[in-house]
CSV table of C-alpha atoms and ligand atoms in Angstrom, one decimal:
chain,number,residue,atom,x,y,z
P,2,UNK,CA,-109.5,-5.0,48.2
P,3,UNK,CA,-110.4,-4.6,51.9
P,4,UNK,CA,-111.9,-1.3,53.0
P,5,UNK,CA,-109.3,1.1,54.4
P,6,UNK,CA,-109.8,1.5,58.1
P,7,UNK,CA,-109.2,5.1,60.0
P,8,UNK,CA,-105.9,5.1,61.7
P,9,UNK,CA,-105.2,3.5,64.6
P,10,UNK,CA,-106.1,5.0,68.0
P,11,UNK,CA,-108.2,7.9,65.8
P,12,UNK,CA,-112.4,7.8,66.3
P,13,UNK,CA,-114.8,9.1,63.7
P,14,UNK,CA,-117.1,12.3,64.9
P,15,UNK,CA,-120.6,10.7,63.4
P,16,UNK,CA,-123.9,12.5,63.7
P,17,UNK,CA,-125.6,10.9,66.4
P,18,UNK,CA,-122.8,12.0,68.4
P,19,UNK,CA,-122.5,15.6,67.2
P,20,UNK,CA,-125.6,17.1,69.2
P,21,UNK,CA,-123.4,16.1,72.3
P,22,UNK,CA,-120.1,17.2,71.1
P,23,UNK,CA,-121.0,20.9,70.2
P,24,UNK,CA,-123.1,20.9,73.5
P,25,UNK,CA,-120.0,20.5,75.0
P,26,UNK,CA,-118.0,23.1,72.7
P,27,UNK,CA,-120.8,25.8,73.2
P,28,UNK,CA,-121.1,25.2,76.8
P,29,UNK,CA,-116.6,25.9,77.0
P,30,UNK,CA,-117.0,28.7,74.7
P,31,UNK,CA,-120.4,30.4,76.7
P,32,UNK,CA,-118.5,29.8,80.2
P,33,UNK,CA,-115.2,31.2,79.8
P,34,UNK,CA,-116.1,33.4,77.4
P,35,UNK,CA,-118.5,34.9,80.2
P,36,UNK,CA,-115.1,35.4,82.4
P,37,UNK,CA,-113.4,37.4,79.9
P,38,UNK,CA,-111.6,34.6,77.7
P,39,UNK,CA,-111.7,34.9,74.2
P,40,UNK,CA,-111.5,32.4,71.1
P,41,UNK,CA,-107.6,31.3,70.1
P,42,UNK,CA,-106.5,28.7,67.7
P,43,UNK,CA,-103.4,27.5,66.5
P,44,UNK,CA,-101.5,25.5,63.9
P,45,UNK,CA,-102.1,21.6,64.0
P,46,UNK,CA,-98.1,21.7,63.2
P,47,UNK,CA,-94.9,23.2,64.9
P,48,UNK,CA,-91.1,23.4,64.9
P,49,UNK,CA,-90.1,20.3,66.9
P,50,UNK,CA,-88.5,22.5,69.4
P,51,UNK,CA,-91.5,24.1,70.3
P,52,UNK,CA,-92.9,20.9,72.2
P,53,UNK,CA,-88.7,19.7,72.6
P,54,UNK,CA,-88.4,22.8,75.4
P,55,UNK,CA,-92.1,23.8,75.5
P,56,UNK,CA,-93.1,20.5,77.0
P,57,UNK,CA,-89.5,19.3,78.0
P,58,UNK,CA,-87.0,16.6,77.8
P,59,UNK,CA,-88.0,13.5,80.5
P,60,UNK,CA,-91.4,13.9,79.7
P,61,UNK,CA,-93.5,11.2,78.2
P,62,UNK,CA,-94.9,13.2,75.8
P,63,UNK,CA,-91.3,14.5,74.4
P,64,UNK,CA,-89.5,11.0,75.0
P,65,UNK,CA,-92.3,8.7,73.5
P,66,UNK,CA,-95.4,10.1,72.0
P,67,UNK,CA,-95.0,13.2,70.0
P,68,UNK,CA,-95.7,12.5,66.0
P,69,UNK,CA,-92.5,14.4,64.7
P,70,UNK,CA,-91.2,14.3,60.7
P,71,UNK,CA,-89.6,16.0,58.3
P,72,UNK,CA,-91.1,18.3,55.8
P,73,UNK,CA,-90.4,18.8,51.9
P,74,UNK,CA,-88.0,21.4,53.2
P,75,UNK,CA,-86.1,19.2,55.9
P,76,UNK,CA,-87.9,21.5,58.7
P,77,UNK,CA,-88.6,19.0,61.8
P,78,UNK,CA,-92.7,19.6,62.2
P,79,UNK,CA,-94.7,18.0,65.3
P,80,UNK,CA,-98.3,17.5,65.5
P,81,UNK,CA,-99.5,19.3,68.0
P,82,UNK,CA,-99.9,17.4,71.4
P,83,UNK,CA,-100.7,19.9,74.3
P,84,UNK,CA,-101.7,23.5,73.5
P,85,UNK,CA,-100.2,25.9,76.1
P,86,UNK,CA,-97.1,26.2,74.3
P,87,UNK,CA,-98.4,27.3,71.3
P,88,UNK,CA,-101.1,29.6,72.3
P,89,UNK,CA,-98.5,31.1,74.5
P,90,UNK,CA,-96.4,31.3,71.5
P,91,UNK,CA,-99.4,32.7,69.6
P,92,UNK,CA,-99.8,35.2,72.2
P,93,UNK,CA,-96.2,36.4,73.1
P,94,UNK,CA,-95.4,36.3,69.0
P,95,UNK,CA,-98.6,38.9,68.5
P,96,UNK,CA,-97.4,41.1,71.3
P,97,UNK,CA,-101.3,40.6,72.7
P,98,UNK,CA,-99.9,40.7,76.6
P,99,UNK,CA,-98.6,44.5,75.7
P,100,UNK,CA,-101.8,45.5,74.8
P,101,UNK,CA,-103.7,44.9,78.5
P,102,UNK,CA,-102.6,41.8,81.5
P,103,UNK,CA,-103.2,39.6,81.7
P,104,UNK,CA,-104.4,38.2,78.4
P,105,UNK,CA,-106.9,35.5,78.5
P,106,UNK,CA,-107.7,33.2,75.8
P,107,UNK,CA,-109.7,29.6,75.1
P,108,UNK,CA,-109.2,27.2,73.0
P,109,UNK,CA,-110.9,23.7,71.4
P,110,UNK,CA,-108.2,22.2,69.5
P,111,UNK,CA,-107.1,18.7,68.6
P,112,UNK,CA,-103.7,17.0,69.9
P,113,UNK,CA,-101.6,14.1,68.9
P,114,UNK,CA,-99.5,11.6,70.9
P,115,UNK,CA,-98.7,8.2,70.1
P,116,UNK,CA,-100.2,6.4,72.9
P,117,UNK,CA,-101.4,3.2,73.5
P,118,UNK,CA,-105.0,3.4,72.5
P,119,UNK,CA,-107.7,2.3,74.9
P,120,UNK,CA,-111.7,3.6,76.6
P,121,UNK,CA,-110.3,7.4,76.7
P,122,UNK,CA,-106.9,7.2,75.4
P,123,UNK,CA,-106.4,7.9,71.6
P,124,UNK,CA,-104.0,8.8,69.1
P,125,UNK,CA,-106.1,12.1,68.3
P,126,UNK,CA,-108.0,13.7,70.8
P,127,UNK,CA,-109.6,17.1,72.0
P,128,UNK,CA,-108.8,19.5,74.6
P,129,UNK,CA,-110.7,22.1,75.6
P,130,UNK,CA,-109.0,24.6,78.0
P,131,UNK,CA,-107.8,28.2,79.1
P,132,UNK,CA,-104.6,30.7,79.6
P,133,UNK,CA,-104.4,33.1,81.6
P,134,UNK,CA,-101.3,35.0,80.0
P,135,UNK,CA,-99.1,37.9,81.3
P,136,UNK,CA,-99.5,37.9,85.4
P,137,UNK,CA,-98.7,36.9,88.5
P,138,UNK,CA,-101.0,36.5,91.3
P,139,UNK,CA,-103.2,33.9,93.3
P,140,UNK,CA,-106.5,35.4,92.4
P,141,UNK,CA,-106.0,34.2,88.3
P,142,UNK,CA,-104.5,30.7,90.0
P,143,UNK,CA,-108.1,30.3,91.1
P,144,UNK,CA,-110.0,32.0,88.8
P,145,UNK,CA,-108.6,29.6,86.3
P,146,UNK,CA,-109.4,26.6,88.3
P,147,UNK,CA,-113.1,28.5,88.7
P,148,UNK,CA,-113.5,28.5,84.6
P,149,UNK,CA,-113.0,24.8,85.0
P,150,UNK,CA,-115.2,23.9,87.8
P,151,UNK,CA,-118.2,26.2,86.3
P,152,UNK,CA,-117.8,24.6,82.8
P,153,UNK,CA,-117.7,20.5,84.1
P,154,UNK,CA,-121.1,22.1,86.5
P,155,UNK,CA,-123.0,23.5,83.9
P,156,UNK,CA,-122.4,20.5,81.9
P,157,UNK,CA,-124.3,18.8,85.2
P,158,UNK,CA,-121.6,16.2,85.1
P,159,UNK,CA,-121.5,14.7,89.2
P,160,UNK,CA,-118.7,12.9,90.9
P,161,UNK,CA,-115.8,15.3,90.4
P,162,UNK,CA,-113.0,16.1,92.3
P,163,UNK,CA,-110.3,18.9,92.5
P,164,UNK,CA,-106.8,17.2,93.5
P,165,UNK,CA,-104.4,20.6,94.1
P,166,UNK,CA,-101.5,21.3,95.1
P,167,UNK,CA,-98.0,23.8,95.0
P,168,UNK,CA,-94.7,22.9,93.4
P,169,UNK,CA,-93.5,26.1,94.9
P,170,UNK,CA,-90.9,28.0,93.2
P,171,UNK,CA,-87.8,26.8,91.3
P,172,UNK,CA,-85.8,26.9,94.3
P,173,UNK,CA,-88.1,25.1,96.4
P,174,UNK,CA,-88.1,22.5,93.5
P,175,UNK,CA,-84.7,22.4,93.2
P,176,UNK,CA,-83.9,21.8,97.1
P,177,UNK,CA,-86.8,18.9,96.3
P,178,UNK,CA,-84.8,17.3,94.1
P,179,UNK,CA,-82.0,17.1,95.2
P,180,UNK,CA,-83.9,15.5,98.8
P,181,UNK,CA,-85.7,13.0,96.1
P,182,UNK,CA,-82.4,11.8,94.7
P,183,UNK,CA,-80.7,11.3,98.0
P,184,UNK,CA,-84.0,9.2,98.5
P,185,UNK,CA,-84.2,7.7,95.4
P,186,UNK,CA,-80.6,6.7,94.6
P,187,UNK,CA,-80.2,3.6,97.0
P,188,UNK,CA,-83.1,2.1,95.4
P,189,UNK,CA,-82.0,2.2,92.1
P,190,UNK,CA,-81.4,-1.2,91.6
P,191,UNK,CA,-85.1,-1.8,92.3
P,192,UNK,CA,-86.2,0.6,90.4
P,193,UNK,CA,-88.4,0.1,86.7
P,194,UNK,CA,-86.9,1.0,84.0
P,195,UNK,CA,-88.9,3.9,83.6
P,196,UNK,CA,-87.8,5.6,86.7
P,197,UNK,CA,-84.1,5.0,86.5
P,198,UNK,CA,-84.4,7.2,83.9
P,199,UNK,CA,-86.4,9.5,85.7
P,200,UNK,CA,-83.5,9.9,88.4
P,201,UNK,CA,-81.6,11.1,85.9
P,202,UNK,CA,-83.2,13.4,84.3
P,203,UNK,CA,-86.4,15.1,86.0
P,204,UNK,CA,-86.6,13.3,89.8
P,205,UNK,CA,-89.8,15.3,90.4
P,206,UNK,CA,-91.6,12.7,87.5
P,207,UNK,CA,-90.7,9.5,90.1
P,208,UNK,CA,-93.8,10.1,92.0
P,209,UNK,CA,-96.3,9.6,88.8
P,210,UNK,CA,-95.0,6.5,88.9
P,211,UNK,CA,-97.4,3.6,89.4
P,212,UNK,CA,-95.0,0.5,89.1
P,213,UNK,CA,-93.1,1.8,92.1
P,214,UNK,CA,-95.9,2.9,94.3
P,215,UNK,CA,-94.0,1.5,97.4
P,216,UNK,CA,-91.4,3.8,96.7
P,217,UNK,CA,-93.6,6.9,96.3
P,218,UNK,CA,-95.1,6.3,99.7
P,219,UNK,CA,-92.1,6.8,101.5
P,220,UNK,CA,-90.9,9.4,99.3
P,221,UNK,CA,-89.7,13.1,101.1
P,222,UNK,CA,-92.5,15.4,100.7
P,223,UNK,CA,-92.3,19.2,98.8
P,224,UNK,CA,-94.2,20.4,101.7
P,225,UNK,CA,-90.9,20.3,103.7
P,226,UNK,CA,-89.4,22.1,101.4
P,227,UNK,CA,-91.2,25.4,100.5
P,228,UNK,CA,-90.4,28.6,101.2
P,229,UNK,CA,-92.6,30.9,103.3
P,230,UNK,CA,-93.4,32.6,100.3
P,231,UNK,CA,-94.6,29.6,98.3
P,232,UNK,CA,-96.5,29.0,101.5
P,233,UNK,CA,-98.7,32.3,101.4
P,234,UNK,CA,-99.0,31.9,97.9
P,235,UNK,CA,-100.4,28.5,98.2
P,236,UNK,CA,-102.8,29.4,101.2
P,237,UNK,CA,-104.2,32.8,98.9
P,238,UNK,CA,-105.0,30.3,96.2
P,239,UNK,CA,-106.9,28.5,98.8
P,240,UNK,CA,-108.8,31.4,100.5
P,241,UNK,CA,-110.3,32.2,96.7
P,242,UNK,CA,-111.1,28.8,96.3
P,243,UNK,CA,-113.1,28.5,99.2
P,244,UNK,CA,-114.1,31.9,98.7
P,245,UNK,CA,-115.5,30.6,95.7
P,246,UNK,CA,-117.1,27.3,97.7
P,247,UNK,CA,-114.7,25.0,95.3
P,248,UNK,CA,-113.4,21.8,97.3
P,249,UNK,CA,-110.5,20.2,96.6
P,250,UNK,CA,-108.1,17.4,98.4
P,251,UNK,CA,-104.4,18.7,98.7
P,252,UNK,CA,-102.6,15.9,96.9
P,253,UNK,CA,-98.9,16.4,98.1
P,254,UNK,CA,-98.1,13.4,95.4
P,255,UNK,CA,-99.5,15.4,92.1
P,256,UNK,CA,-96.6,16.5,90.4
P,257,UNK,CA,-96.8,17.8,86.7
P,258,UNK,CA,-93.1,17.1,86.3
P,259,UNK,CA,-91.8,19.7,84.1
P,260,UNK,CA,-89.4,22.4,85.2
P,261,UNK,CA,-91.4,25.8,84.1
P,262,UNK,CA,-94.3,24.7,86.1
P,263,UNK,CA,-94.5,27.1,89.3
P,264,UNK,CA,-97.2,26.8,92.5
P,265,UNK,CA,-100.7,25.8,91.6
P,266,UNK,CA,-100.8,22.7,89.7
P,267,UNK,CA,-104.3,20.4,89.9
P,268,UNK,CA,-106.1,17.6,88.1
P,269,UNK,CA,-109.8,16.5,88.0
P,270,UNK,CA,-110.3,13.2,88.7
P,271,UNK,CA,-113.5,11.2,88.6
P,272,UNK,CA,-114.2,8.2,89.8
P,273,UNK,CA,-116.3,6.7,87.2
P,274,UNK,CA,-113.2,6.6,85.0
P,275,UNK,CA,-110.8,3.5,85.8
P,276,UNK,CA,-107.2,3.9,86.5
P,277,UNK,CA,-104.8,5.9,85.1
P,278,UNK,CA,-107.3,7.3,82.9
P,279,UNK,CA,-109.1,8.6,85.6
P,280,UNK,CA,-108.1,12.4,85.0
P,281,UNK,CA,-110.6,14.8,83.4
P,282,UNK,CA,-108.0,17.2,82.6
P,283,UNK,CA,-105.3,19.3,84.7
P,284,UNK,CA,-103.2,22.6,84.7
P,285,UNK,CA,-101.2,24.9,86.5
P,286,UNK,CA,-99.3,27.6,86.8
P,287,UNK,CA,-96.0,27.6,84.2
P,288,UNK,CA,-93.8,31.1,84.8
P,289,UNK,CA,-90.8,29.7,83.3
P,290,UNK,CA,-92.3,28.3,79.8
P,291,UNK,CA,-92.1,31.9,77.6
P,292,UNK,CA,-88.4,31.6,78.7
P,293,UNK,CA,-88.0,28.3,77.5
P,294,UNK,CA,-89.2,29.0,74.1
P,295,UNK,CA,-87.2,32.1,73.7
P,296,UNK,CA,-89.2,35.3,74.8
P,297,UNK,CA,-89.2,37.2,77.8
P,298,UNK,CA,-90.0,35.8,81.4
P,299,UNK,CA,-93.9,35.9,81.3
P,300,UNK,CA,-96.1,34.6,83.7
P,301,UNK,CA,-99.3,32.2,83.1
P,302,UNK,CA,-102.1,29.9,84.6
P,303,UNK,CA,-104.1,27.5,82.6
P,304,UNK,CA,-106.0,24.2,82.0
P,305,UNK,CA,-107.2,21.6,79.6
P,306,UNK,CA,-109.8,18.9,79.9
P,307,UNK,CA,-110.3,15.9,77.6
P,308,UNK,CA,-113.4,16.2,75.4
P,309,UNK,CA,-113.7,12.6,74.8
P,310,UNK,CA,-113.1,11.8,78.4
P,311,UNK,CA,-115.6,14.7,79.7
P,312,UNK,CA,-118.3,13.1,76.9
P,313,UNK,CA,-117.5,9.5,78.1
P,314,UNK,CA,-118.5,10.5,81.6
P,315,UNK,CA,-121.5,13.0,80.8
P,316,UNK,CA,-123.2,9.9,78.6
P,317,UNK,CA,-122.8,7.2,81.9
P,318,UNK,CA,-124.5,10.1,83.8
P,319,UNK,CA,-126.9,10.5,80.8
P,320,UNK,CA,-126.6,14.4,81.0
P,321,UNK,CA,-125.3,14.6,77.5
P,322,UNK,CA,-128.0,15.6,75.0
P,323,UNK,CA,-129.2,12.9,72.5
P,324,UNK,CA,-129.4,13.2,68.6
P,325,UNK,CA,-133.0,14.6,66.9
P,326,UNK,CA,-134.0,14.0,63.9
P,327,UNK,CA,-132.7,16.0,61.5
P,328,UNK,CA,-135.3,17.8,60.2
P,329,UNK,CA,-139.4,17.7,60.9
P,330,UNK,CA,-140.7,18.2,57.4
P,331,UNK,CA,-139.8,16.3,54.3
P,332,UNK,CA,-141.1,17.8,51.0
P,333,UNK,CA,-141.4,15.1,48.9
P,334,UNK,CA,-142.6,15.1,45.3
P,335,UNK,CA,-145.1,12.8,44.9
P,336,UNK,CA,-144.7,12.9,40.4
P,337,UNK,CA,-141.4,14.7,38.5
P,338,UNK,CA,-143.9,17.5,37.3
P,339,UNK,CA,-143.7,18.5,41.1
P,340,UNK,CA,-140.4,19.3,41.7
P,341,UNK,CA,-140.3,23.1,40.7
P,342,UNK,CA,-143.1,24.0,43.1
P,343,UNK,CA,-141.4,21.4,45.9
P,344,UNK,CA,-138.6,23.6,45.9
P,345,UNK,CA,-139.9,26.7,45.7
P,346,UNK,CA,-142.4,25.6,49.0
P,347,UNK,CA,-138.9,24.4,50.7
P,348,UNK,CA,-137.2,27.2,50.3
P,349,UNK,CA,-140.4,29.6,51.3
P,350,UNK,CA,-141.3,26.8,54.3
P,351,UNK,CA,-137.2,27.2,55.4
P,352,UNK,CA,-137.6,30.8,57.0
P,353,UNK,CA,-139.8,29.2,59.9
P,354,UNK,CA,-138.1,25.2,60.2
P,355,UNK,CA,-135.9,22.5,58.5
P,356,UNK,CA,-137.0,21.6,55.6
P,357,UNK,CA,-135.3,18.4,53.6
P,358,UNK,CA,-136.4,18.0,50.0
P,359,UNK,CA,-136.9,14.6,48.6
P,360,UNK,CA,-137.3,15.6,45.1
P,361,UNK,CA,-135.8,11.8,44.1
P,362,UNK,CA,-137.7,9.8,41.4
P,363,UNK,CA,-138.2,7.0,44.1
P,364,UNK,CA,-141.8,6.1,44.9
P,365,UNK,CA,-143.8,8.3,47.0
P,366,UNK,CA,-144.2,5.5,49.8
P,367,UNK,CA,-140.5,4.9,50.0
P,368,UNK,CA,-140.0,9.0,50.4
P,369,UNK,CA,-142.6,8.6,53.2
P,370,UNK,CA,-140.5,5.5,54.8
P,371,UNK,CA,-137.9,6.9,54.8
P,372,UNK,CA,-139.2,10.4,56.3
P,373,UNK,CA,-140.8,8.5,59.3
P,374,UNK,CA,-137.4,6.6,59.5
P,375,UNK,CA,-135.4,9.9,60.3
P,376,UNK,CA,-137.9,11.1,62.7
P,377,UNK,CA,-139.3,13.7,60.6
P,378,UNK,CA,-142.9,14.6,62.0
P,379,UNK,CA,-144.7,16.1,58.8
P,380,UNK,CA,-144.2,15.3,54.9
P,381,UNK,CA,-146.0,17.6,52.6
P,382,UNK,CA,-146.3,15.9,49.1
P,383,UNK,CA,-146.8,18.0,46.4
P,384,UNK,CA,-147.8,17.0,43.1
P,385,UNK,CA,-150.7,15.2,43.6
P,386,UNK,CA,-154.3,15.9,41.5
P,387,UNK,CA,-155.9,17.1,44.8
P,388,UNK,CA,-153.4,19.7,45.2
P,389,UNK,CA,-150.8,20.2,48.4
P,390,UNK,CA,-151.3,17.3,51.0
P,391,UNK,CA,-149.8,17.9,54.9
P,392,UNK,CA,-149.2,14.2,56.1
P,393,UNK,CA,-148.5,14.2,60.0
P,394,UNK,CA,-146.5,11.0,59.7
P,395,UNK,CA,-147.0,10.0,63.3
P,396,UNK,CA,-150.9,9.6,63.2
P,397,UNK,CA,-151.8,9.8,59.7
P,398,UNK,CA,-154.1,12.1,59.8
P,399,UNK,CA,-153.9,14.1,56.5
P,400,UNK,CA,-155.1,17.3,55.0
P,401,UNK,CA,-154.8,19.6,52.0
P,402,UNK,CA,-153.6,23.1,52.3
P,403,UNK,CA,-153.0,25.4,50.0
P,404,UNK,CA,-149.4,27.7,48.8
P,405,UNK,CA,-151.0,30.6,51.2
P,406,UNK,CA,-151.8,28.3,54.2
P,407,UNK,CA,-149.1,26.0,54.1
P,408,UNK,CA,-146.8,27.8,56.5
P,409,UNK,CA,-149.5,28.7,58.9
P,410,UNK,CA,-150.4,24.5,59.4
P,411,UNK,CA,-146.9,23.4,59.6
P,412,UNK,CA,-146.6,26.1,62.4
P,413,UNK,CA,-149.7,24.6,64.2
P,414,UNK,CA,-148.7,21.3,63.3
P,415,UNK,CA,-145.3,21.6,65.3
P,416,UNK,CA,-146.4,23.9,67.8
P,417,UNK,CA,-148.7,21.1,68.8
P,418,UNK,CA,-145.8,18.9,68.5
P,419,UNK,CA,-143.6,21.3,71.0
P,420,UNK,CA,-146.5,21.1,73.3
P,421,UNK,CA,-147.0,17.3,73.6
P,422,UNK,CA,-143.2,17.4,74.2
P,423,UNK,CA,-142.2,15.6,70.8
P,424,UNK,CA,-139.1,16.2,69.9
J,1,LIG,P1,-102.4,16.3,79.9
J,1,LIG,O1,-102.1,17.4,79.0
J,1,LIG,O2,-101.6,15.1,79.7
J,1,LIG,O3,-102.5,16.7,81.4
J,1,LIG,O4,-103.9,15.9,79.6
J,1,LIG,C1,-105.0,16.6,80.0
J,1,LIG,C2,-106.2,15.8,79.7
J,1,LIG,O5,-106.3,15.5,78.2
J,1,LIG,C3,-106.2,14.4,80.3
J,1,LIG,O6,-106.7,14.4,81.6
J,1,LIG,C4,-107.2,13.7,79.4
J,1,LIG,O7,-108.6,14.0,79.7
J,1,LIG,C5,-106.9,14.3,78.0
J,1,LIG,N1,-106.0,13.4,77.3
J,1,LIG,C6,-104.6,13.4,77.4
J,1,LIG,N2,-104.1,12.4,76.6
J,1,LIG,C7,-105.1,11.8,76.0
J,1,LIG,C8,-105.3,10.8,75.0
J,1,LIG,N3,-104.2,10.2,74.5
J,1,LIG,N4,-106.5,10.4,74.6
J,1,LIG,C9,-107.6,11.1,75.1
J,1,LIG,N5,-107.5,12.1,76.0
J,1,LIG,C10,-106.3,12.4,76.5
């Protein structure tokens, strides 16, 4: 029988990779938490129609990559593949936004769409992102944006940019529309497959596409069709960005195609990251969503970045940190009469460092090989005649030490270790 395989499009979290992944996590967490946003999760699973009018008909996500199925009980589930709907459905069902306003949460959570797997697309990923739940004004259109571009700095990841711009108001997008159709609807006949579709049902989503990139370049602009008032709301958004010395290139062509999306909508892009897979993560501003899943008109601002896609850039730029060994001391009986005393030293030696026991009934020398394999710095065998022995496995050098001392020369020992810069 061959061995089973994980699923397709899914990627195993293995330890060598972990030191960078919760660097990452804690980095999220510290950063927005130190703007005011506190921890959220949500169910892996929801009703269908969550994501169905959450996300929205005509989207990619809702028309081709949502893992939906039936339950025991015939409910229709979906994995979850984006996360503002449900935190905002977390947050409007737990009446949070009535307590103070806006409510401000962030999340770490994994999503599911069945995509075509390649370098930064998978079938499960991780995004880590914000909302900014229960107001309306530019300042929280920037301070969300803010989070985003503290987080990616601290990380010390180079080579991003900020591609903004405003989808105005529903009126403004609906006068855009219409403009696009007129525009789009004597080209049908050239038009992909794809985007024929798009005419019908959500125009705005013709300009992501790549196929008919011609097309787009000629394409009537929103621009000419905002209101003054989407207008000042834009430029405010601005004024705090630069305010907060955040650049960022006005892409009139960066749509996020859905109809509760209002104003501020961005993506990070970097360079290092080919193609369409070149976005680090995006958001906006979505005023009509709470509607849409059934509660009262609420407004919100949030984003979410792609773990894997933010760790595939911080390793090229080697800012990532790398895995240590997992511990510096082994305690590794040396005869089976030791193993009592082994584990009472390990637990005693565990209040200042890592300890691993190797209380196995393999031969010392294969304890010790595979101590120094691991990294460790120090094994301390114990049941030999001369009593306690301190091995520092890098140079050798031994010495015997006693239950009392024990604890003071692995302290020296690694001190002198932290000094000479060993990990
Ligand atoms: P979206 O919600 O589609 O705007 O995605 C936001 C970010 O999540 C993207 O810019 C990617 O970094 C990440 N992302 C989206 N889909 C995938 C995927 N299938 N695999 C890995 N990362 C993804």
């Amino acid at each position: 029988m061959s061995p089973i395989a994980p699923p397709r499009g899914t990627k195993d979290l293995l330890p060598d990779e972990a030191p960078a992944w919760r660097w990452l996590h804690e980095t999220h967490a510290s950063v927005a938490g130190r703007h005011g946003y506190e921890l959220i999760d949500t169910p892996m699973f929801e009703a269908t129609d969550l994501f169905a009018r959450g996300v929205g008909s005509g989207t990619d996500v809702v028309e081709k990559e949502m893992y939906t199925f039936a339950d025991r009980g015939g409910r229709s589930l979906t994995l979850r593949p984006e996360g503002t709907a449900p935190v905002l459905r977390a947050v409007l069902g737990a009446r949070l936004e009535q307590r103070w306003r806006p409510v401000r949460v962030h999340y770490a959570m994994a999503m599911f769409r069945y995509d075509r797997p390649q370098a930064g697309r998978q079938r499960q990923f991780t995004q880590v992102g914000i909302e900014c739940i229960g107001d309306r004004d530019p300042s929280y259109d920037a301070e969300v944006i803010e989070v985003a571009w503290r987080f990616m700095a601290q990380l010390r990841i180079d080579g991003i940019s900020l591609q903004l711009n405003t989808l105005g108001d529903r009126d403004d997008r609906l006068r855009y529309r219409e403009a696009l159709s007129a525009y789009y609807t004597p080209l049908r006949d050239s038009l992909c497959d794809d985007c024929r579709r798009r005419l019908e049902v959500n125009p705005l989503r013709l300009l992501e596409c790549t196929r008919d990139a011609q097309h787009v370049a000629g394409a009537p602009l929103l621009r000419d069709h905002l209101s003054g008032e989407s207008r000042g709301y834009f430029a405010d958004v601005v004024t705090h960005l630069d305010e907060a010395g955040i650049p960022y290139t006005h892409n009139q062509r960066l749509v996020r195609g859905l109809d509760y999306y209002a104003h501020t909508a961005f993506e990070f892009w970097h360079t290092s990251l080919a193609g369409a897979q070149n976005a680090l993560g995006g958001g906006g501003r979505y005023d009509g969503l709470a509607e849409e899943i059934g509660f009262p008109a609420t407004a919100g601002v949030g984003y979410a970045l792609g773990v894997e896609r933010l760790l595939i850039v911080a390793a090229n730029q080697g800012v990532a940190p790398v895995a240590q060994p997992p511990a510096q001391l082994v305690v590794c009986t040396a005869t089976a009469a030791g193993a009592k005393e082994a584990r009472k030293i390990a637990r005693h030696l565990r209040d200042r460092t890592t300890v691993i026991a190797d209380l196995s009934a393999r031969r010392l020398d294969k304890k010790l090989r595979d101590a120094d394999r691991l990294g460790a710095r120090l094994a301390l065998l114990v049941g030999l005649d001369e009593g306690l022995v301190l091995r520092n496995l890098r140079t050798r050098a031994q010495q015997v030490v006693t239950a009392d001392t024990v604890l003071d020369a692995v302290s020296a020992e690694l001190l002198q270790a932290a000094q000479e810069g060993v990990p």
